[in-house]
Amino acid sequence: MPTANLSDAILTDLAKQLGDIVVRLRRNIPPQKRCGNIRLPPRKLGEQCVPVVDGTALTIRDIIQEGIKVNDPITTANEYYRLRLTEKLRELETSNTYAPNRSLAETLRAFISEQLPHLELTDGDGIPSSEFVLTHYDLSPRNILVSGQPPRITGLVDFEFAGFFPPVDEFLNDVVNNGGEWPREFYEAYLARLHEKGVATPVRGFDPDVWNRNCWLETLVGSIAPWYLPGGWKGEELQAKLREAEASARKMLKRLIRDHDKNREQAIQ
């Protein structure tokens, strides 16, 4: 969906249309108690799978975007992040690309085992515990089909990474991974439409502290072993990108550990 030549009024209308589509997806397809990507059933008999909904042929399995295969169901947001961070730690320690940043490994390993299990990543309302909603995972302009006059959204494409994930994930991907792809007016109208229809958003409905923790974790995941490196960078340019990623990872770890320690002290008092 090209956005550069659209008026504010048309952008607002399209934002409301997208909001209505997301609302229907979340309401018409029941939330699940397990987290992961939507997959076709396994070809090998006996291979473990978790049904999405009784009577369907689809399964909830693995975390495709991270290349993670799992045997046991993922039932909490903390376990979801443990798997993702552990995979990034493995990449950090085994890929030559990330070798300059391996000093992160000790702190990261300690965080995964000591602080992560105790982080509150749900708020019981906007982000219910152990409830995972249908998530497209890449609602960027390139994946929205629009046609006609006045313009109407006629479809969503690229469901490669779709699955059942924490209610914050669609927004985390928008903010952390796809930041800046939508015009501000569009995204504000989109969030307002979701709120109007009763869907919690980062602006209204999520506990701010819980939202921040999830944002920090998502940023940390993307900073440990960035998928886009080395890309076309070499030499000093690549080293600069690695230093930037390391600084981001350390910043997120510092925030998360400080937040954990503050909440632990408050619980003791």
PDB file of C-alpha atoms in Angstrom:
ATOM      1  CA  MET A   1       0.000   0.000   0.000  1.00  0.00           C
ATOM      2  CA  PRO A   2       1.746   3.231  -1.101  1.00  0.00           C
ATOM      3  CA  THR A   3       1.134   6.008   1.413  1.00  0.00           C
ATOM      4  CA  ALA A   4       3.132   8.977   0.105  1.00  0.00           C
ATOM      5  CA  ASN A   5       0.440  10.441  -2.162  1.00  0.00           C
ATOM      6  CA  LEU A   6      -2.622   9.796  -0.008  1.00  0.00           C
ATOM      7  CA  SER A   7      -4.457  12.595   1.777  1.00  0.00           C
ATOM      8  CA  ASP A   8      -4.811  12.605   5.560  1.00  0.00           C
ATOM      9  CA  ALA A   9      -8.525  11.847   5.219  1.00  0.00           C
ATOM     10  CA  ILE A  10      -7.894   8.772   3.064  1.00  0.00           C
ATOM     11  CA  LEU A  11      -5.094   7.584   5.351  1.00  0.00           C
ATOM     12  CA  THR A  12      -7.400   7.893   8.357  1.00  0.00           C
ATOM     13  CA  ASP A  13     -10.132   5.924   6.607  1.00  0.00           C
ATOM     14  CA  LEU A  14      -7.682   3.177   5.611  1.00  0.00           C
ATOM     15  CA  ALA A  15      -6.343   3.069   9.169  1.00  0.00           C
ATOM     16  CA  LYS A  16      -9.866   2.462  10.464  1.00  0.00           C
ATOM     17  CA  GLN A  17     -10.345  -0.288   7.890  1.00  0.00           C
ATOM     18  CA  LEU A  18      -7.135  -2.009   9.009  1.00  0.00           C
ATOM     19  CA  GLY A  19      -8.207  -1.671  12.630  1.00  0.00           C
ATOM     20  CA  ASP A  20     -11.528  -3.346  11.835  1.00  0.00           C
ATOM     21  CA  ILE A  21      -9.715  -6.220  10.101  1.00  0.00           C
ATOM     22  CA  VAL A  22      -7.427  -6.799  13.092  1.00  0.00           C
ATOM     23  CA  VAL A  23     -10.428  -6.709  15.443  1.00  0.00           C
ATOM     24  CA  ARG A  24     -12.220  -9.359  13.368  1.00  0.00           C
ATOM     25  CA  LEU A  25      -9.132 -11.564  13.302  1.00  0.00           C
ATOM     26  CA  ARG A  26      -8.786 -11.410  17.072  1.00  0.00           C
ATOM     27  CA  ARG A  27     -12.477 -11.927  17.804  1.00  0.00           C
ATOM     28  CA  ASN A  28     -13.439 -14.489  15.176  1.00  0.00           C
ATOM     29  CA  ILE A  29     -10.453 -16.757  15.797  1.00  0.00           C
ATOM     30  CA  PRO A  30     -10.299 -17.705  19.488  1.00  0.00           C
ATOM     31  CA  PRO A  31      -7.151 -17.006  21.535  1.00  0.00           C
ATOM     32  CA  GLN A  32      -5.011 -20.035  22.281  1.00  0.00           C
ATOM     33  CA  LYS A  33      -3.155 -21.247  25.360  1.00  0.00           C
ATOM     34  CA  ARG A  34      -0.033 -22.044  23.356  1.00  0.00           C
ATOM     35  CA  CYS A  35       2.351 -19.750  21.530  1.00  0.00           C
ATOM     36  CA  GLY A  36       4.009 -20.194  18.157  1.00  0.00           C
ATOM     37  CA  ASN A  37       3.644 -20.002  14.409  1.00  0.00           C
ATOM     38  CA  ILE A  38       0.780 -21.534  12.465  1.00  0.00           C
ATOM     39  CA  ARG A  39       1.996 -24.590  10.582  1.00  0.00           C
ATOM     40  CA  LEU A  40       0.574 -27.293   8.390  1.00  0.00           C
ATOM     41  CA  PRO A  41       0.465 -30.728  10.047  1.00  0.00           C
ATOM     42  CA  PRO A  42       3.768 -32.655  10.157  1.00  0.00           C
ATOM     43  CA  ARG A  43       4.485 -35.090   7.351  1.00  0.00           C
ATOM     44  CA  LYS A  44       6.047 -37.709   9.591  1.00  0.00           C
ATOM     45  CA  LEU A  45       3.683 -39.774  11.656  1.00  0.00           C
ATOM     46  CA  GLY A  46       4.351 -39.418  15.337  1.00  0.00           C
ATOM     47  CA  GLU A  47       6.037 -36.032  15.052  1.00  0.00           C
ATOM     48  CA  GLN A  48       4.779 -33.850  17.883  1.00  0.00           C
ATOM     49  CA  CYS A  49       2.235 -31.181  17.042  1.00  0.00           C
ATOM     50  CA  VAL A  50      -0.170 -29.014  18.988  1.00  0.00           C
ATOM     51  CA  PRO A  51      -3.633 -28.488  17.440  1.00  0.00           C
ATOM     52  CA  VAL A  52      -4.693 -24.885  16.935  1.00  0.00           C
ATOM     53  CA  VAL A  53      -8.379 -25.595  17.309  1.00  0.00           C
ATOM     54  CA  ASP A  54     -10.066 -28.958  17.652  1.00  0.00           C
ATOM     55  CA  GLY A  55     -11.122 -30.228  14.253  1.00  0.00           C
ATOM     56  CA  THR A  56      -8.640 -28.160  12.221  1.00  0.00           C
ATOM     57  CA  ALA A  57      -5.651 -29.420  10.259  1.00  0.00           C
ATOM     58  CA  LEU A  58      -3.363 -26.611  11.408  1.00  0.00           C
ATOM     59  CA  THR A  59      -0.890 -26.759  14.269  1.00  0.00           C
ATOM     60  CA  ILE A  60       0.917 -24.265  16.487  1.00  0.00           C
ATOM     61  CA  ARG A  61       4.585 -25.170  16.244  1.00  0.00           C
ATOM     62  CA  ASP A  62       7.989 -23.535  16.501  1.00  0.00           C
ATOM     63  CA  ILE A  63       9.074 -19.888  16.129  1.00  0.00           C
ATOM     64  CA  ILE A  64       9.853 -19.657  12.432  1.00  0.00           C
ATOM     65  CA  GLN A  65      11.200 -16.108  12.379  1.00  0.00           C
ATOM     66  CA  GLU A  66      13.984 -17.130  14.776  1.00  0.00           C
ATOM     67  CA  GLY A  67      14.540 -20.593  13.292  1.00  0.00           C
ATOM     68  CA  ILE A  68      13.540 -22.208  16.598  1.00  0.00           C
ATOM     69  CA  LYS A  69      12.077 -25.722  16.696  1.00  0.00           C
ATOM     70  CA  VAL A  70      10.383 -26.804  19.910  1.00  0.00           C
ATOM     71  CA  ASN A  71       9.015 -30.093  21.173  1.00  0.00           C
ATOM     72  CA  ASP A  72       7.048 -28.834  24.166  1.00  0.00           C
ATOM     73  CA  PRO A  73       4.263 -26.232  23.981  1.00  0.00           C
ATOM     74  CA  ILE A  74       5.174 -22.622  24.807  1.00  0.00           C
ATOM     75  CA  THR A  75       2.623 -21.496  27.388  1.00  0.00           C
ATOM     76  CA  THR A  76       4.031 -18.261  28.862  1.00  0.00           C
ATOM     77  CA  ALA A  77       5.510 -15.039  27.522  1.00  0.00           C
ATOM     78  CA  ASN A  78       8.581 -15.611  29.702  1.00  0.00           C
ATOM     79  CA  GLU A  79       9.221 -18.989  28.079  1.00  0.00           C
ATOM     80  CA  TYR A  80       8.691 -17.427  24.655  1.00  0.00           C
ATOM     81  CA  TYR A  81      11.430 -14.884  25.348  1.00  0.00           C
ATOM     82  CA  ARG A  82      13.681 -17.471  27.005  1.00  0.00           C
ATOM     83  CA  LEU A  83      13.706 -19.510  23.806  1.00  0.00           C
ATOM     84  CA  ARG A  84      14.336 -16.486  21.602  1.00  0.00           C
ATOM     85  CA  LEU A  85      17.103 -15.061  23.788  1.00  0.00           C
ATOM     86  CA  THR A  86      18.770 -18.465  24.141  1.00  0.00           C
ATOM     87  CA  GLU A  87      18.813 -18.852  20.357  1.00  0.00           C
ATOM     88  CA  LYS A  88      20.336 -15.377  19.962  1.00  0.00           C
ATOM     89  CA  LEU A  89      22.944 -16.246  22.592  1.00  0.00           C
ATOM     90  CA  ARG A  90      23.829 -19.361  20.591  1.00  0.00           C
ATOM     91  CA  GLU A  91      24.252 -17.250  17.440  1.00  0.00           C
ATOM     92  CA  LEU A  92      26.384 -14.745  19.341  1.00  0.00           C
ATOM     93  CA  GLU A  93      28.720 -17.482  20.564  1.00  0.00           C
ATOM     94  CA  THR A  94      28.995 -19.456  17.316  1.00  0.00           C
ATOM     95  CA  SER A  95      28.887 -16.977  14.426  1.00  0.00           C
ATOM     96  CA  ASN A  96      32.112 -15.242  13.454  1.00  0.00           C
ATOM     97  CA  THR A  97      30.096 -12.183  12.447  1.00  0.00           C
ATOM     98  CA  TYR A  98      29.210 -11.436  16.070  1.00  0.00           C
ATOM     99  CA  ALA A  99      32.551 -12.416  17.631  1.00  0.00           C
ATOM    100  CA  PRO A 100      33.445  -8.799  18.591  1.00  0.00           C
ATOM    101  CA  ASN A 101      30.327  -8.659  20.803  1.00  0.00           C
ATOM    102  CA  ARG A 102      30.823 -11.904  22.727  1.00  0.00           C
ATOM    103  CA  SER A 103      31.552 -10.055  25.945  1.00  0.00           C
ATOM    104  CA  LEU A 104      27.742  -9.760  26.148  1.00  0.00           C
ATOM    105  CA  ALA A 105      27.373 -13.503  26.625  1.00  0.00           C
ATOM    106  CA  GLU A 106      28.032 -13.762  30.371  1.00  0.00           C
ATOM    107  CA  THR A 107      25.640 -10.967  31.323  1.00  0.00           C
ATOM    108  CA  LEU A 108      22.997 -12.238  28.924  1.00  0.00           C
ATOM    109  CA  ARG A 109      23.238 -15.816  30.181  1.00  0.00           C
ATOM    110  CA  ALA A 110      22.859 -14.639  33.779  1.00  0.00           C
ATOM    111  CA  PHE A 111      19.853 -12.481  32.847  1.00  0.00           C
ATOM    112  CA  ILE A 112      18.111 -15.388  31.118  1.00  0.00           C
ATOM    113  CA  SER A 113      18.474 -17.633  34.165  1.00  0.00           C
ATOM    114  CA  GLU A 114      18.121 -15.144  37.021  1.00  0.00           C
ATOM    115  CA  GLN A 115      15.906 -12.195  36.068  1.00  0.00           C
ATOM    116  CA  LEU A 116      13.861 -13.180  33.011  1.00  0.00           C
ATOM    117  CA  PRO A 117      11.768 -15.886  34.757  1.00  0.00           C
ATOM    118  CA  HIS A 118      10.536 -13.291  37.267  1.00  0.00           C
ATOM    119  CA  LEU A 119       9.675 -10.418  34.911  1.00  0.00           C
ATOM    120  CA  GLU A 120       5.976  -9.540  34.809  1.00  0.00           C
ATOM    121  CA  LEU A 121       5.177  -9.520  31.090  1.00  0.00           C
ATOM    122  CA  THR A 122       1.382  -9.594  31.373  1.00  0.00           C
ATOM    123  CA  ASP A 123      -1.040  -7.284  33.153  1.00  0.00           C
ATOM    124  CA  GLY A 124      -4.105  -9.500  33.513  1.00  0.00           C
ATOM    125  CA  ASP A 125      -6.282  -7.178  31.417  1.00  0.00           C
ATOM    126  CA  GLY A 126      -4.907  -5.787  28.169  1.00  0.00           C
ATOM    127  CA  ILE A 127      -2.200  -8.471  28.145  1.00  0.00           C
ATOM    128  CA  PRO A 128      -3.809 -11.556  29.740  1.00  0.00           C
ATOM    129  CA  SER A 129      -1.580 -14.249  31.177  1.00  0.00           C
ATOM    130  CA  SER A 130      -1.091 -17.359  29.026  1.00  0.00           C
ATOM    131  CA  GLU A 131      -3.395 -16.088  26.277  1.00  0.00           C
ATOM    132  CA  PHE A 132      -2.047 -15.807  22.755  1.00  0.00           C
ATOM    133  CA  VAL A 133      -3.927 -14.075  19.949  1.00  0.00           C
ATOM    134  CA  LEU A 134      -3.789 -14.481  16.185  1.00  0.00           C
ATOM    135  CA  THR A 135      -0.990 -12.200  15.015  1.00  0.00           C
ATOM    136  CA  HIS A 136      -0.033 -11.369  11.430  1.00  0.00           C
ATOM    137  CA  TYR A 137       3.420 -10.239  12.622  1.00  0.00           C
ATOM    138  CA  ASP A 138       4.178  -7.894   9.723  1.00  0.00           C
ATOM    139  CA  LEU A 139       1.361  -5.392   9.178  1.00  0.00           C
ATOM    140  CA  SER A 140       3.541  -3.023   7.186  1.00  0.00           C
ATOM    141  CA  PRO A 141       2.407  -1.048   4.105  1.00  0.00           C
ATOM    142  CA  ARG A 142       3.971  -3.583   1.716  1.00  0.00           C
ATOM    143  CA  ASN A 143       1.618  -6.287   3.011  1.00  0.00           C
ATOM    144  CA  ILE A 144      -1.657  -4.346   2.697  1.00  0.00           C
ATOM    145  CA  LEU A 145      -3.510  -4.596  -0.620  1.00  0.00           C
ATOM    146  CA  VAL A 146      -5.569  -1.529  -1.568  1.00  0.00           C
ATOM    147  CA  SER A 147      -7.675  -0.837  -4.651  1.00  0.00           C
ATOM    148  CA  GLY A 148     -10.585   1.232  -5.929  1.00  0.00           C
ATOM    149  CA  GLN A 149     -11.847   4.762  -5.449  1.00  0.00           C
ATOM    150  CA  PRO A 150     -12.272   5.601  -2.694  1.00  0.00           C
ATOM    151  CA  PRO A 151      -9.439   3.231  -1.692  1.00  0.00           C
ATOM    152  CA  ARG A 152     -10.432   0.089   0.171  1.00  0.00           C
ATOM    153  CA  ILE A 153      -8.269  -2.561   1.800  1.00  0.00           C
ATOM    154  CA  THR A 154      -8.883  -5.704  -0.227  1.00  0.00           C
ATOM    155  CA  GLY A 155      -6.502  -8.093   1.483  1.00  0.00           C
ATOM    156  CA  LEU A 156      -3.509  -8.851   3.674  1.00  0.00           C
ATOM    157  CA  VAL A 157      -0.570 -10.830   2.333  1.00  0.00           C
ATOM    158  CA  ASP A 158       2.593 -12.494   3.661  1.00  0.00           C
ATOM    159  CA  PHE A 159       1.304 -14.645   6.498  1.00  0.00           C
ATOM    160  CA  GLU A 160       4.643 -16.484   6.625  1.00  0.00           C
ATOM    161  CA  PHE A 161       5.288 -15.481  10.238  1.00  0.00           C
ATOM    162  CA  ALA A 162       1.653 -15.451  11.403  1.00  0.00           C
ATOM    163  CA  GLY A 163       0.772 -17.338  14.537  1.00  0.00           C
ATOM    164  CA  PHE A 164      -0.558 -17.079  18.050  1.00  0.00           C
ATOM    165  CA  PHE A 165       1.571 -14.705  20.100  1.00  0.00           C
ATOM    166  CA  PRO A 166       1.220 -12.401  23.136  1.00  0.00           C
ATOM    167  CA  PRO A 167      -1.262  -9.545  22.473  1.00  0.00           C
ATOM    168  CA  VAL A 168       1.615  -7.044  22.523  1.00  0.00           C
ATOM    169  CA  ASP A 169       3.574  -8.695  19.703  1.00  0.00           C
ATOM    170  CA  GLU A 170       1.800  -7.109  16.728  1.00  0.00           C
ATOM    171  CA  PHE A 171       2.507  -3.686  18.219  1.00  0.00           C
ATOM    172  CA  LEU A 172       6.074  -4.556  19.236  1.00  0.00           C
ATOM    173  CA  ASN A 173       6.854  -5.489  15.662  1.00  0.00           C
ATOM    174  CA  ASP A 174       5.347  -2.193  14.476  1.00  0.00           C
ATOM    175  CA  VAL A 175       7.312  -0.088  16.950  1.00  0.00           C
ATOM    176  CA  VAL A 176      10.625  -1.945  17.336  1.00  0.00           C
ATOM    177  CA  ASN A 177      11.132  -3.672  13.992  1.00  0.00           C
ATOM    178  CA  ASN A 178       9.049  -1.650  11.527  1.00  0.00           C
ATOM    179  CA  GLY A 179       9.332   1.758  13.177  1.00  0.00           C
ATOM    180  CA  GLY A 180       8.589   4.636  10.841  1.00  0.00           C
ATOM    181  CA  GLU A 181       7.016   2.627   8.013  1.00  0.00           C
ATOM    182  CA  TRP A 182       3.537   4.019   8.678  1.00  0.00           C
ATOM    183  CA  PRO A 183       2.795   7.769   8.586  1.00  0.00           C
ATOM    184  CA  ARG A 184       2.143   9.050  12.105  1.00  0.00           C
ATOM    185  CA  GLU A 185      -1.432  10.085  11.253  1.00  0.00           C
ATOM    186  CA  PHE A 186      -2.210   6.601   9.975  1.00  0.00           C
ATOM    187  CA  TYR A 187      -0.831   4.751  12.984  1.00  0.00           C
ATOM    188  CA  GLU A 188      -2.534   7.023  15.506  1.00  0.00           C
ATOM    189  CA  ALA A 189      -5.885   6.542  13.747  1.00  0.00           C
ATOM    190  CA  TYR A 190      -5.282   2.775  13.619  1.00  0.00           C
ATOM    191  CA  LEU A 191      -4.619   2.568  17.366  1.00  0.00           C
ATOM    192  CA  ALA A 192      -7.627   4.785  18.089  1.00  0.00           C
ATOM    193  CA  ARG A 193      -9.862   2.475  16.044  1.00  0.00           C
ATOM    194  CA  LEU A 194      -8.630  -0.584  17.918  1.00  0.00           C
ATOM    195  CA  HIS A 195      -9.315   1.133  21.241  1.00  0.00           C
ATOM    196  CA  GLU A 196     -12.778   2.147  20.035  1.00  0.00           C
ATOM    197  CA  LYS A 197     -13.495  -1.510  19.265  1.00  0.00           C
ATOM    198  CA  GLY A 198     -12.244  -2.720  22.642  1.00  0.00           C
ATOM    199  CA  VAL A 199      -8.750  -3.933  21.718  1.00  0.00           C
ATOM    200  CA  ALA A 200      -6.008  -2.863  24.126  1.00  0.00           C
ATOM    201  CA  THR A 201      -3.082  -0.952  22.597  1.00  0.00           C
ATOM    202  CA  PRO A 202       0.170   0.631  23.803  1.00  0.00           C
ATOM    203  CA  VAL A 203      -1.634   3.986  23.963  1.00  0.00           C
ATOM    204  CA  ARG A 204      -4.691   2.751  25.846  1.00  0.00           C
ATOM    205  CA  GLY A 205      -5.161  -0.550  27.600  1.00  0.00           C
ATOM    206  CA  PHE A 206      -1.655  -1.854  28.276  1.00  0.00           C
ATOM    207  CA  ASP A 207      -0.021  -1.285  31.633  1.00  0.00           C
ATOM    208  CA  PRO A 208       2.815   1.149  30.771  1.00  0.00           C
ATOM    209  CA  ASP A 209       5.408  -0.724  32.845  1.00  0.00           C
ATOM    210  CA  VAL A 210       4.504  -4.061  31.251  1.00  0.00           C
ATOM    211  CA  TRP A 211       4.595  -2.512  27.784  1.00  0.00           C
ATOM    212  CA  ASN A 212       8.035  -1.044  28.473  1.00  0.00           C
ATOM    213  CA  ARG A 213       9.402  -4.404  29.628  1.00  0.00           C
ATOM    214  CA  ASN A 214       8.166  -6.080  26.474  1.00  0.00           C
ATOM    215  CA  CYS A 215       9.661  -3.291  24.338  1.00  0.00           C
ATOM    216  CA  TRP A 216      13.023  -3.635  26.067  1.00  0.00           C
ATOM    217  CA  LEU A 217      12.993  -7.408  25.604  1.00  0.00           C
ATOM    218  CA  GLU A 218      12.075  -7.155  21.923  1.00  0.00           C
ATOM    219  CA  THR A 219      14.825  -4.594  21.364  1.00  0.00           C
ATOM    220  CA  LEU A 220      17.282  -6.842  23.220  1.00  0.00           C
ATOM    221  CA  VAL A 221      16.403  -9.831  21.031  1.00  0.00           C
ATOM    222  CA  GLY A 222      17.106  -7.780  17.932  1.00  0.00           C
ATOM    223  CA  SER A 223      20.395  -6.366  19.237  1.00  0.00           C
ATOM    224  CA  ILE A 224      22.256  -9.507  20.335  1.00  0.00           C
ATOM    225  CA  ALA A 225      22.874 -11.029  16.900  1.00  0.00           C
ATOM    226  CA  PRO A 226      21.195  -8.704  14.386  1.00  0.00           C
ATOM    227  CA  TRP A 227      19.844 -10.663  11.428  1.00  0.00           C
ATOM    228  CA  TYR A 228      20.811  -7.914   8.972  1.00  0.00           C
ATOM    229  CA  LEU A 229      24.555  -8.216   9.691  1.00  0.00           C
ATOM    230  CA  PRO A 230      26.945  -8.396   7.978  1.00  0.00           C
ATOM    231  CA  GLY A 231      24.742  -7.432   5.033  1.00  0.00           C
ATOM    232  CA  GLY A 232      26.682  -5.143   2.740  1.00  0.00           C
ATOM    233  CA  TRP A 233      28.874  -3.716   5.503  1.00  0.00           C
ATOM    234  CA  LYS A 234      32.563  -4.526   5.790  1.00  0.00           C
ATOM    235  CA  GLY A 235      35.563  -3.379   7.769  1.00  0.00           C
ATOM    236  CA  GLU A 236      35.053  -0.335   9.965  1.00  0.00           C
ATOM    237  CA  GLU A 237      31.456   0.132   8.822  1.00  0.00           C
ATOM    238  CA  LEU A 238      30.592  -3.370  10.031  1.00  0.00           C
ATOM    239  CA  GLN A 239      32.459  -2.811  13.302  1.00  0.00           C
ATOM    240  CA  ALA A 240      30.482   0.394  13.843  1.00  0.00           C
ATOM    241  CA  LYS A 241      27.206  -1.481  13.330  1.00  0.00           C
ATOM    242  CA  LEU A 242      28.318  -4.153  15.793  1.00  0.00           C
ATOM    243  CA  ARG A 243      29.257  -1.534  18.392  1.00  0.00           C
ATOM    244  CA  GLU A 244      25.865   0.081  17.920  1.00  0.00           C
ATOM    245  CA  ALA A 245      24.108  -3.262  18.429  1.00  0.00           C
ATOM    246  CA  GLU A 246      26.185  -4.067  21.520  1.00  0.00           C
ATOM    247  CA  ALA A 247      25.428  -0.672  23.058  1.00  0.00           C
ATOM    248  CA  SER A 248      21.714  -1.222  22.464  1.00  0.00           C
ATOM    249  CA  ALA A 249      21.821  -4.704  24.017  1.00  0.00           C
ATOM    250  CA  ARG A 250      23.671  -3.460  27.102  1.00  0.00           C
ATOM    251  CA  LYS A 251      21.233  -0.572  27.474  1.00  0.00           C
ATOM    252  CA  MET A 252      18.242  -2.931  27.376  1.00  0.00           C
ATOM    253  CA  LEU A 253      19.853  -5.387  29.795  1.00  0.00           C
ATOM    254  CA  LYS A 254      20.579  -2.567  32.219  1.00  0.00           C
ATOM    255  CA  ARG A 255      16.972  -1.366  32.087  1.00  0.00           C
ATOM    256  CA  LEU A 256      15.529  -4.844  32.508  1.00  0.00           C
ATOM    257  CA  ILE A 257      17.811  -5.807  35.401  1.00  0.00           C
ATOM    258  CA  ARG A 258      17.201  -2.499  37.162  1.00  0.00           C
ATOM    259  CA  ASP A 259      13.437  -2.916  36.695  1.00  0.00           C
ATOM    260  CA  HIS A 260      13.596  -6.467  38.081  1.00  0.00           C
ATOM    261  CA  ASP A 261      15.598  -5.394  41.122  1.00  0.00           C
ATOM    262  CA  LYS A 262      13.268  -2.459  41.842  1.00  0.00           C
ATOM    263  CA  ASN A 263      10.180  -4.677  41.751  1.00  0.00           C
ATOM    264  CA  ARG A 264      11.843  -7.303  43.932  1.00  0.00           C
ATOM    265  CA  GLU A 265      12.690  -4.672  46.553  1.00  0.00           C
ATOM    266  CA  GLN A 266       9.116  -3.382  46.499  1.00  0.00           C
ATOM    267  CA  ALA A 267       7.783  -6.911  46.973  1.00  0.00           C
ATOM    268  CA  ILE A 268       9.997  -7.436  50.021  1.00  0.00           C
ATOM    269  CA  GLN A 269       8.941  -4.191  51.715  1.00  0.00           C
TER     270      GLN A 269
END
